[in-house]
Amino acid sequence: DDVEEDMDCLMENLQLFAKKITKRAETLEANANGGDKTGGEEGGEDDEPQQPDDDITVEEFVSEYESCFTSNEETLFADRPVLQKRLHLRLDRLIHKILCPIYEANGRGVNSSSIWGCMAAAIWARESSKKPFWPALVLGILAPDDQKEDWHMALTGRNETRLPEKLRSELALGKRRAELALRRQSHGVG
């Protein structure tokens, strides 16, 4: 079956991608540790720390990841566009679990909010339709079952525990309403 062949090819491509990234990380770690691990044979001529081919940029990382969806210049799952899109979106969410902290650390110099919470998303928000929008940080995520990720609950729970008690109790009512609406929506109840 073409789908099974494409799935096998995708898995093989992803494994090769993971090995390549792991090897780069090990080389960088060895160099950071003073070249204790050289990657060469022990006692050989290669006692100098290895240099990775080049530092990998986020753009290169994403490009190499995207190439996992092709085989011999042919797009995998081309005859099943819905399956292709669902796989791609699911893997994109997983890749962004890696990239989001990198972007945040590069942008701020630290991996968490300068206030107290870890950012789940950034949005434009406003109190009412009569007030202007302003940029806001999302500190928790309630998602439908088909879009739910493990990190949503972990991040939301951690950020909620950091809220002052009065604010947490005020937000709890809104959260319960949102969870109820989400359950109704996922069960098709109008």
JSON list of C-alpha atoms in Angstrom, two decimals:
[
{"chain": "A", "resi": 1, "resn": "ASP", "atom": "CA", "xyz": [0.00, 0.00, 0.00]},
{"chain": "A", "resi": 2, "resn": "ASP", "atom": "CA", "xyz": [1.29, 3.50, -0.90]},
{"chain": "A", "resi": 3, "resn": "VAL", "atom": "CA", "xyz": [0.32, 4.91, 2.49]},
{"chain": "A", "resi": 4, "resn": "GLU", "atom": "CA", "xyz": [2.36, 2.29, 4.34]},
{"chain": "A", "resi": 5, "resn": "GLU", "atom": "CA", "xyz": [5.35, 2.88, 2.05]},
{"chain": "A", "resi": 6, "resn": "ASP", "atom": "CA", "xyz": [5.07, 6.65, 2.55]},
{"chain": "A", "resi": 7, "resn": "MET", "atom": "CA", "xyz": [4.74, 6.20, 6.33]},
{"chain": "A", "resi": 8, "resn": "ASP", "atom": "CA", "xyz": [7.84, 3.97, 6.41]},
{"chain": "A", "resi": 9, "resn": "CYS", "atom": "CA", "xyz": [9.76, 6.52, 4.35]},
{"chain": "A", "resi": 10, "resn": "LEU", "atom": "CA", "xyz": [8.62, 9.38, 6.62]},
{"chain": "A", "resi": 11, "resn": "MET", "atom": "CA", "xyz": [9.66, 7.46, 9.73]},
{"chain": "A", "resi": 12, "resn": "GLU", "atom": "CA", "xyz": [13.06, 6.66, 8.21]},
{"chain": "A", "resi": 13, "resn": "ASN", "atom": "CA", "xyz": [13.56, 10.31, 7.21]},
{"chain": "A", "resi": 14, "resn": "LEU", "atom": "CA", "xyz": [12.60, 11.52, 10.71]},
{"chain": "A", "resi": 15, "resn": "GLN", "atom": "CA", "xyz": [14.99, 9.02, 12.31]},
{"chain": "A", "resi": 16, "resn": "LEU", "atom": "CA", "xyz": [17.85, 10.20, 10.07]},
{"chain": "A", "resi": 17, "resn": "PHE", "atom": "CA", "xyz": [16.96, 13.81, 10.92]},
{"chain": "A", "resi": 18, "resn": "ALA", "atom": "CA", "xyz": [16.99, 13.01, 14.66]},
{"chain": "A", "resi": 19, "resn": "LYS", "atom": "CA", "xyz": [20.37, 11.24, 14.37]},
{"chain": "A", "resi": 20, "resn": "LYS", "atom": "CA", "xyz": [21.84, 14.20, 12.50]},
{"chain": "A", "resi": 21, "resn": "ILE", "atom": "CA", "xyz": [20.63, 16.69, 15.12]},
{"chain": "A", "resi": 22, "resn": "THR", "atom": "CA", "xyz": [21.79, 14.42, 17.96]},
{"chain": "A", "resi": 23, "resn": "LYS", "atom": "CA", "xyz": [25.25, 14.11, 16.42]},
{"chain": "A", "resi": 24, "resn": "ARG", "atom": "CA", "xyz": [25.50, 17.90, 16.11]},
{"chain": "A", "resi": 25, "resn": "ALA", "atom": "CA", "xyz": [24.41, 18.33, 19.73]},
{"chain": "A", "resi": 26, "resn": "GLU", "atom": "CA", "xyz": [26.97, 15.76, 20.93]},
{"chain": "A", "resi": 27, "resn": "THR", "atom": "CA", "xyz": [29.74, 17.48, 18.98]},
{"chain": "A", "resi": 28, "resn": "LEU", "atom": "CA", "xyz": [28.80, 20.87, 20.42]},
{"chain": "A", "resi": 29, "resn": "GLU", "atom": "CA", "xyz": [28.64, 19.40, 23.93]},
{"chain": "A", "resi": 30, "resn": "ALA", "atom": "CA", "xyz": [32.03, 17.74, 23.51]},
{"chain": "A", "resi": 31, "resn": "ASN", "atom": "CA", "xyz": [33.55, 21.03, 22.34]},
{"chain": "A", "resi": 32, "resn": "ALA", "atom": "CA", "xyz": [31.95, 22.87, 25.26]},
{"chain": "A", "resi": 33, "resn": "ASN", "atom": "CA", "xyz": [33.50, 20.32, 27.64]},
{"chain": "A", "resi": 34, "resn": "GLY", "atom": "CA", "xyz": [36.98, 21.08, 26.36]},
{"chain": "A", "resi": 35, "resn": "GLY", "atom": "CA", "xyz": [37.04, 18.45, 23.66]},
{"chain": "A", "resi": 36, "resn": "ASP", "atom": "CA", "xyz": [36.80, 15.44, 26.00]},
{"chain": "A", "resi": 37, "resn": "LYS", "atom": "CA", "xyz": [34.84, 13.62, 23.32]},
{"chain": "A", "resi": 38, "resn": "THR", "atom": "CA", "xyz": [36.33, 14.08, 19.90]},
{"chain": "A", "resi": 39, "resn": "GLY", "atom": "CA", "xyz": [34.23, 11.67, 17.95]},
{"chain": "A", "resi": 40, "resn": "GLY", "atom": "CA", "xyz": [37.45, 10.23, 16.51]},
{"chain": "A", "resi": 41, "resn": "GLU", "atom": "CA", "xyz": [39.27, 7.05, 17.45]},
{"chain": "A", "resi": 42, "resn": "GLU", "atom": "CA", "xyz": [41.00, 7.11, 20.84]},
{"chain": "A", "resi": 43, "resn": "GLY", "atom": "CA", "xyz": [44.72, 7.63, 20.55]},
{"chain": "A", "resi": 44, "resn": "GLY", "atom": "CA", "xyz": [44.33, 8.62, 16.90]},
{"chain": "A", "resi": 45, "resn": "GLU", "atom": "CA", "xyz": [45.56, 11.71, 15.14]},
{"chain": "A", "resi": 46, "resn": "ASP", "atom": "CA", "xyz": [42.24, 13.43, 15.77]},
{"chain": "A", "resi": 47, "resn": "ASP", "atom": "CA", "xyz": [42.71, 14.64, 19.37]},
{"chain": "A", "resi": 48, "resn": "GLU", "atom": "CA", "xyz": [41.47, 18.16, 18.51]},
{"chain": "A", "resi": 49, "resn": "PRO", "atom": "CA", "xyz": [37.80, 18.93, 19.23]},
{"chain": "A", "resi": 50, "resn": "GLN", "atom": "CA", "xyz": [35.63, 18.34, 16.18]},
{"chain": "A", "resi": 51, "resn": "GLN", "atom": "CA", "xyz": [33.97, 21.33, 14.64]},
{"chain": "A", "resi": 52, "resn": "PRO", "atom": "CA", "xyz": [30.40, 20.85, 13.48]},
{"chain": "A", "resi": 53, "resn": "ASP", "atom": "CA", "xyz": [29.97, 21.48, 9.77]},
{"chain": "A", "resi": 54, "resn": "ASP", "atom": "CA", "xyz": [28.26, 24.76, 10.63]},
{"chain": "A", "resi": 55, "resn": "ASP", "atom": "CA", "xyz": [26.12, 25.92, 13.48]},
{"chain": "A", "resi": 56, "resn": "ILE", "atom": "CA", "xyz": [22.55, 25.11, 12.56]},
{"chain": "A", "resi": 57, "resn": "THR", "atom": "CA", "xyz": [20.13, 28.00, 12.39]},
{"chain": "A", "resi": 58, "resn": "VAL", "atom": "CA", "xyz": [16.43, 27.67, 13.14]},
{"chain": "A", "resi": 59, "resn": "GLU", "atom": "CA", "xyz": [15.72, 28.17, 9.43]},
{"chain": "A", "resi": 60, "resn": "GLU", "atom": "CA", "xyz": [18.07, 25.31, 8.53]},
{"chain": "A", "resi": 61, "resn": "PHE", "atom": "CA", "xyz": [16.53, 23.14, 11.24]},
{"chain": "A", "resi": 62, "resn": "VAL", "atom": "CA", "xyz": [13.04, 23.74, 9.86]},
{"chain": "A", "resi": 63, "resn": "SER", "atom": "CA", "xyz": [14.22, 23.24, 6.26]},
{"chain": "A", "resi": 64, "resn": "GLU", "atom": "CA", "xyz": [15.84, 19.90, 7.13]},
{"chain": "A", "resi": 65, "resn": "TYR", "atom": "CA", "xyz": [12.71, 18.89, 9.03]},
{"chain": "A", "resi": 66, "resn": "GLU", "atom": "CA", "xyz": [10.51, 19.85, 6.05]},
{"chain": "A", "resi": 67, "resn": "SER", "atom": "CA", "xyz": [12.67, 17.70, 3.75]},
{"chain": "A", "resi": 68, "resn": "CYS", "atom": "CA", "xyz": [11.53, 14.65, 5.76]},
{"chain": "A", "resi": 69, "resn": "PHE", "atom": "CA", "xyz": [8.21, 14.93, 3.88]},
{"chain": "A", "resi": 70, "resn": "THR", "atom": "CA", "xyz": [9.81, 14.19, 0.51]},
{"chain": "A", "resi": 71, "resn": "SER", "atom": "CA", "xyz": [11.43, 11.13, -1.04]},
{"chain": "A", "resi": 72, "resn": "ASN", "atom": "CA", "xyz": [13.39, 11.33, -4.29]},
{"chain": "A", "resi": 73, "resn": "GLU", "atom": "CA", "xyz": [11.95, 14.79, -4.94]},
{"chain": "A", "resi": 74, "resn": "GLU", "atom": "CA", "xyz": [8.41, 13.38, -4.53]},
{"chain": "A", "resi": 75, "resn": "THR", "atom": "CA", "xyz": [6.09, 14.62, -1.80]},
{"chain": "A", "resi": 76, "resn": "LEU", "atom": "CA", "xyz": [4.99, 11.87, 0.55]},
{"chain": "A", "resi": 77, "resn": "PHE", "atom": "CA", "xyz": [1.25, 11.20, 0.90]},
{"chain": "A", "resi": 78, "resn": "ALA", "atom": "CA", "xyz": [0.59, 13.27, -2.26]},
{"chain": "A", "resi": 79, "resn": "ASP", "atom": "CA", "xyz": [-2.41, 11.05, -3.09]},
{"chain": "A", "resi": 80, "resn": "ARG", "atom": "CA", "xyz": [-3.85, 11.56, 0.41]},
{"chain": "A", "resi": 81, "resn": "PRO", "atom": "CA", "xyz": [-3.82, 15.34, 1.01]},
{"chain": "A", "resi": 82, "resn": "VAL", "atom": "CA", "xyz": [-5.95, 15.21, 4.19]},
{"chain": "A", "resi": 83, "resn": "LEU", "atom": "CA", "xyz": [-3.66, 12.64, 5.81]},
{"chain": "A", "resi": 84, "resn": "GLN", "atom": "CA", "xyz": [-0.61, 14.59, 4.63]},
{"chain": "A", "resi": 85, "resn": "LYS", "atom": "CA", "xyz": [-1.92, 17.81, 6.18]},
{"chain": "A", "resi": 86, "resn": "ARG", "atom": "CA", "xyz": [-2.91, 16.15, 9.48]},
{"chain": "A", "resi": 87, "resn": "LEU", "atom": "CA", "xyz": [0.51, 14.47, 9.84]},
{"chain": "A", "resi": 88, "resn": "HIS", "atom": "CA", "xyz": [2.29, 17.67, 8.93]},
{"chain": "A", "resi": 89, "resn": "LEU", "atom": "CA", "xyz": [0.28, 19.76, 11.42]},
{"chain": "A", "resi": 90, "resn": "ARG", "atom": "CA", "xyz": [0.79, 17.21, 14.22]},
{"chain": "A", "resi": 91, "resn": "LEU", "atom": "CA", "xyz": [4.55, 17.06, 13.63]},
{"chain": "A", "resi": 92, "resn": "ASP", "atom": "CA", "xyz": [4.68, 20.87, 13.35]},
{"chain": "A", "resi": 93, "resn": "ARG", "atom": "CA", "xyz": [3.16, 21.13, 16.84]},
{"chain": "A", "resi": 94, "resn": "LEU", "atom": "CA", "xyz": [5.82, 18.77, 18.16]},
{"chain": "A", "resi": 95, "resn": "ILE", "atom": "CA", "xyz": [8.64, 20.68, 16.42]},
{"chain": "A", "resi": 96, "resn": "HIS", "atom": "CA", "xyz": [7.36, 23.96, 17.84]},
{"chain": "A", "resi": 97, "resn": "LYS", "atom": "CA", "xyz": [7.61, 22.49, 21.35]},
{"chain": "A", "resi": 98, "resn": "ILE", "atom": "CA", "xyz": [11.34, 22.52, 20.63]},
{"chain": "A", "resi": 99, "resn": "LEU", "atom": "CA", "xyz": [11.50, 25.85, 18.80]},
{"chain": "A", "resi": 100, "resn": "CYS", "atom": "CA", "xyz": [9.35, 28.02, 21.09]},
{"chain": "A", "resi": 101, "resn": "PRO", "atom": "CA", "xyz": [11.74, 27.94, 24.06]},
{"chain": "A", "resi": 102, "resn": "ILE", "atom": "CA", "xyz": [14.65, 28.58, 21.68]},
{"chain": "A", "resi": 103, "resn": "TYR", "atom": "CA", "xyz": [12.93, 31.66, 20.22]},
{"chain": "A", "resi": 104, "resn": "GLU", "atom": "CA", "xyz": [12.03, 32.89, 23.70]},
{"chain": "A", "resi": 105, "resn": "ALA", "atom": "CA", "xyz": [15.54, 32.35, 25.07]},
{"chain": "A", "resi": 106, "resn": "ASN", "atom": "CA", "xyz": [17.09, 34.10, 22.05]},
{"chain": "A", "resi": 107, "resn": "GLY", "atom": "CA", "xyz": [14.62, 36.97, 22.22]},
{"chain": "A", "resi": 108, "resn": "ARG", "atom": "CA", "xyz": [14.83, 37.59, 25.98]},
{"chain": "A", "resi": 109, "resn": "GLY", "atom": "CA", "xyz": [18.03, 35.91, 27.00]},
{"chain": "A", "resi": 110, "resn": "VAL", "atom": "CA", "xyz": [16.06, 33.68, 29.41]},
{"chain": "A", "resi": 111, "resn": "ASN", "atom": "CA", "xyz": [13.63, 30.83, 28.90]},
{"chain": "A", "resi": 112, "resn": "SER", "atom": "CA", "xyz": [10.71, 32.18, 30.92]},
{"chain": "A", "resi": 113, "resn": "SER", "atom": "CA", "xyz": [8.69, 35.32, 31.22]},
{"chain": "A", "resi": 114, "resn": "SER", "atom": "CA", "xyz": [10.34, 38.27, 32.87]},
{"chain": "A", "resi": 115, "resn": "ILE", "atom": "CA", "xyz": [7.36, 38.43, 35.22]},
{"chain": "A", "resi": 116, "resn": "TRP", "atom": "CA", "xyz": [6.60, 34.92, 36.48]},
{"chain": "A", "resi": 117, "resn": "GLY", "atom": "CA", "xyz": [4.91, 32.78, 33.84]},
{"chain": "A", "resi": 118, "resn": "CYS", "atom": "CA", "xyz": [6.00, 30.86, 30.77]},
{"chain": "A", "resi": 119, "resn": "MET", "atom": "CA", "xyz": [4.31, 32.15, 27.65]},
{"chain": "A", "resi": 120, "resn": "ALA", "atom": "CA", "xyz": [1.93, 29.76, 25.85]},
{"chain": "A", "resi": 121, "resn": "ALA", "atom": "CA", "xyz": [1.07, 32.22, 23.04]},
{"chain": "A", "resi": 122, "resn": "ALA", "atom": "CA", "xyz": [0.87, 35.90, 22.21]},
{"chain": "A", "resi": 123, "resn": "ILE", "atom": "CA", "xyz": [-2.40, 37.49, 21.05]},
{"chain": "A", "resi": 124, "resn": "TRP", "atom": "CA", "xyz": [-4.12, 40.84, 20.56]},
{"chain": "A", "resi": 125, "resn": "ALA", "atom": "CA", "xyz": [-6.73, 41.24, 23.31]},
{"chain": "A", "resi": 126, "resn": "ARG", "atom": "CA", "xyz": [-9.20, 43.81, 24.64]},
{"chain": "A", "resi": 127, "resn": "GLU", "atom": "CA", "xyz": [-11.65, 44.07, 27.50]},
{"chain": "A", "resi": 128, "resn": "SER", "atom": "CA", "xyz": [-14.64, 45.07, 25.41]},
{"chain": "A", "resi": 129, "resn": "SER", "atom": "CA", "xyz": [-15.52, 46.04, 21.85]},
{"chain": "A", "resi": 130, "resn": "LYS", "atom": "CA", "xyz": [-15.34, 49.72, 22.86]},
{"chain": "A", "resi": 131, "resn": "LYS", "atom": "CA", "xyz": [-11.71, 49.52, 24.07]},
{"chain": "A", "resi": 132, "resn": "PRO", "atom": "CA", "xyz": [-8.57, 49.26, 21.94]},
{"chain": "A", "resi": 133, "resn": "PHE", "atom": "CA", "xyz": [-6.53, 46.08, 21.45]},
{"chain": "A", "resi": 134, "resn": "TRP", "atom": "CA", "xyz": [-3.17, 45.55, 23.18]},
{"chain": "A", "resi": 135, "resn": "PRO", "atom": "CA", "xyz": [-0.64, 42.73, 22.99]},
{"chain": "A", "resi": 136, "resn": "ALA", "atom": "CA", "xyz": [-1.25, 40.06, 25.62]},
{"chain": "A", "resi": 137, "resn": "LEU", "atom": "CA", "xyz": [0.44, 36.88, 26.78]},
{"chain": "A", "resi": 138, "resn": "VAL", "atom": "CA", "xyz": [-1.58, 33.69, 26.99]},
{"chain": "A", "resi": 139, "resn": "LEU", "atom": "CA", "xyz": [-0.57, 31.85, 30.16]},
{"chain": "A", "resi": 140, "resn": "GLY", "atom": "CA", "xyz": [-2.89, 28.87, 29.74]},
{"chain": "A", "resi": 141, "resn": "ILE", "atom": "CA", "xyz": [-4.50, 26.92, 26.93]},
{"chain": "A", "resi": 142, "resn": "LEU", "atom": "CA", "xyz": [-7.82, 25.09, 26.80]},
{"chain": "A", "resi": 143, "resn": "ALA", "atom": "CA", "xyz": [-7.96, 23.19, 23.51]},
{"chain": "A", "resi": 144, "resn": "PRO", "atom": "CA", "xyz": [-10.35, 20.74, 21.84]},
{"chain": "A", "resi": 145, "resn": "ASP", "atom": "CA", "xyz": [-9.39, 17.08, 22.27]},
{"chain": "A", "resi": 146, "resn": "ASP", "atom": "CA", "xyz": [-8.02, 16.78, 18.72]},
{"chain": "A", "resi": 147, "resn": "GLN", "atom": "CA", "xyz": [-5.67, 19.73, 19.29]},
{"chain": "A", "resi": 148, "resn": "LYS", "atom": "CA", "xyz": [-4.74, 19.07, 22.93]},
{"chain": "A", "resi": 149, "resn": "GLU", "atom": "CA", "xyz": [-1.06, 18.67, 23.78]},
{"chain": "A", "resi": 150, "resn": "ASP", "atom": "CA", "xyz": [0.50, 17.36, 26.99]},
{"chain": "A", "resi": 151, "resn": "TRP", "atom": "CA", "xyz": [2.32, 20.63, 27.55]},
{"chain": "A", "resi": 152, "resn": "HIS", "atom": "CA", "xyz": [-0.96, 22.62, 27.52]},
{"chain": "A", "resi": 153, "resn": "MET", "atom": "CA", "xyz": [-2.08, 21.18, 30.86]},
{"chain": "A", "resi": 154, "resn": "ALA", "atom": "CA", "xyz": [1.40, 21.30, 32.39]},
{"chain": "A", "resi": 155, "resn": "LEU", "atom": "CA", "xyz": [2.03, 24.93, 31.43]},
{"chain": "A", "resi": 156, "resn": "THR", "atom": "CA", "xyz": [-1.49, 26.06, 32.32]},
{"chain": "A", "resi": 157, "resn": "GLY", "atom": "CA", "xyz": [-1.33, 24.37, 35.72]},
{"chain": "A", "resi": 158, "resn": "ARG", "atom": "CA", "xyz": [2.10, 25.79, 36.51]},
{"chain": "A", "resi": 159, "resn": "ASN", "atom": "CA", "xyz": [1.11, 29.32, 35.56]},
{"chain": "A", "resi": 160, "resn": "GLU", "atom": "CA", "xyz": [-2.20, 29.10, 37.46]},
{"chain": "A", "resi": 161, "resn": "THR", "atom": "CA", "xyz": [-0.41, 28.12, 40.66]},
{"chain": "A", "resi": 162, "resn": "ARG", "atom": "CA", "xyz": [1.78, 31.21, 40.32]},
{"chain": "A", "resi": 163, "resn": "LEU", "atom": "CA", "xyz": [-1.21, 33.55, 40.14]},
{"chain": "A", "resi": 164, "resn": "PRO", "atom": "CA", "xyz": [-2.15, 35.47, 43.27]},
{"chain": "A", "resi": 165, "resn": "GLU", "atom": "CA", "xyz": [-5.08, 33.73, 45.00]},
{"chain": "A", "resi": 166, "resn": "LYS", "atom": "CA", "xyz": [-7.56, 36.58, 44.42]},
{"chain": "A", "resi": 167, "resn": "LEU", "atom": "CA", "xyz": [-6.82, 36.74, 40.69]},
{"chain": "A", "resi": 168, "resn": "ARG", "atom": "CA", "xyz": [-6.88, 32.94, 40.39]},
{"chain": "A", "resi": 169, "resn": "SER", "atom": "CA", "xyz": [-10.32, 32.73, 42.02]},
{"chain": "A", "resi": 170, "resn": "GLU", "atom": "CA", "xyz": [-11.68, 35.51, 39.77]},
{"chain": "A", "resi": 171, "resn": "LEU", "atom": "CA", "xyz": [-10.37, 33.71, 36.68]},
{"chain": "A", "resi": 172, "resn": "ALA", "atom": "CA", "xyz": [-11.66, 30.29, 37.80]},
{"chain": "A", "resi": 173, "resn": "LEU", "atom": "CA", "xyz": [-15.28, 31.14, 36.89]},
{"chain": "A", "resi": 174, "resn": "GLY", "atom": "CA", "xyz": [-14.28, 32.18, 33.38]},
{"chain": "A", "resi": 175, "resn": "LYS", "atom": "CA", "xyz": [-12.20, 29.02, 33.01]},
{"chain": "A", "resi": 176, "resn": "ARG", "atom": "CA", "xyz": [-15.12, 26.81, 34.06]},
{"chain": "A", "resi": 177, "resn": "ARG", "atom": "CA", "xyz": [-17.37, 28.53, 31.50]},
{"chain": "A", "resi": 178, "resn": "ALA", "atom": "CA", "xyz": [-14.74, 28.08, 28.78]},
{"chain": "A", "resi": 179, "resn": "GLU", "atom": "CA", "xyz": [-14.29, 24.38, 29.66]},
{"chain": "A", "resi": 180, "resn": "LEU", "atom": "CA", "xyz": [-18.05, 23.84, 29.56]},
{"chain": "A", "resi": 181, "resn": "ALA", "atom": "CA", "xyz": [-18.32, 25.56, 26.17]},
{"chain": "A", "resi": 182, "resn": "LEU", "atom": "CA", "xyz": [-15.43, 23.48, 24.89]},
{"chain": "A", "resi": 183, "resn": "ARG", "atom": "CA", "xyz": [-17.08, 20.25, 26.07]},
{"chain": "A", "resi": 184, "resn": "ARG", "atom": "CA", "xyz": [-20.37, 21.27, 24.41]},
{"chain": "A", "resi": 185, "resn": "GLN", "atom": "CA", "xyz": [-18.54, 22.10, 21.19]},
{"chain": "A", "resi": 186, "resn": "SER", "atom": "CA", "xyz": [-16.61, 18.82, 21.13]},
{"chain": "A", "resi": 187, "resn": "HIS", "atom": "CA", "xyz": [-19.78, 16.77, 21.77]},
{"chain": "A", "resi": 188, "resn": "GLY", "atom": "CA", "xyz": [-21.71, 18.67, 19.10]},
{"chain": "A", "resi": 189, "resn": "VAL", "atom": "CA", "xyz": [-24.27, 20.09, 21.53]},
{"chain": "A", "resi": 190, "resn": "GLY", "atom": "CA", "xyz": [-25.47, 23.47, 20.26]}
]
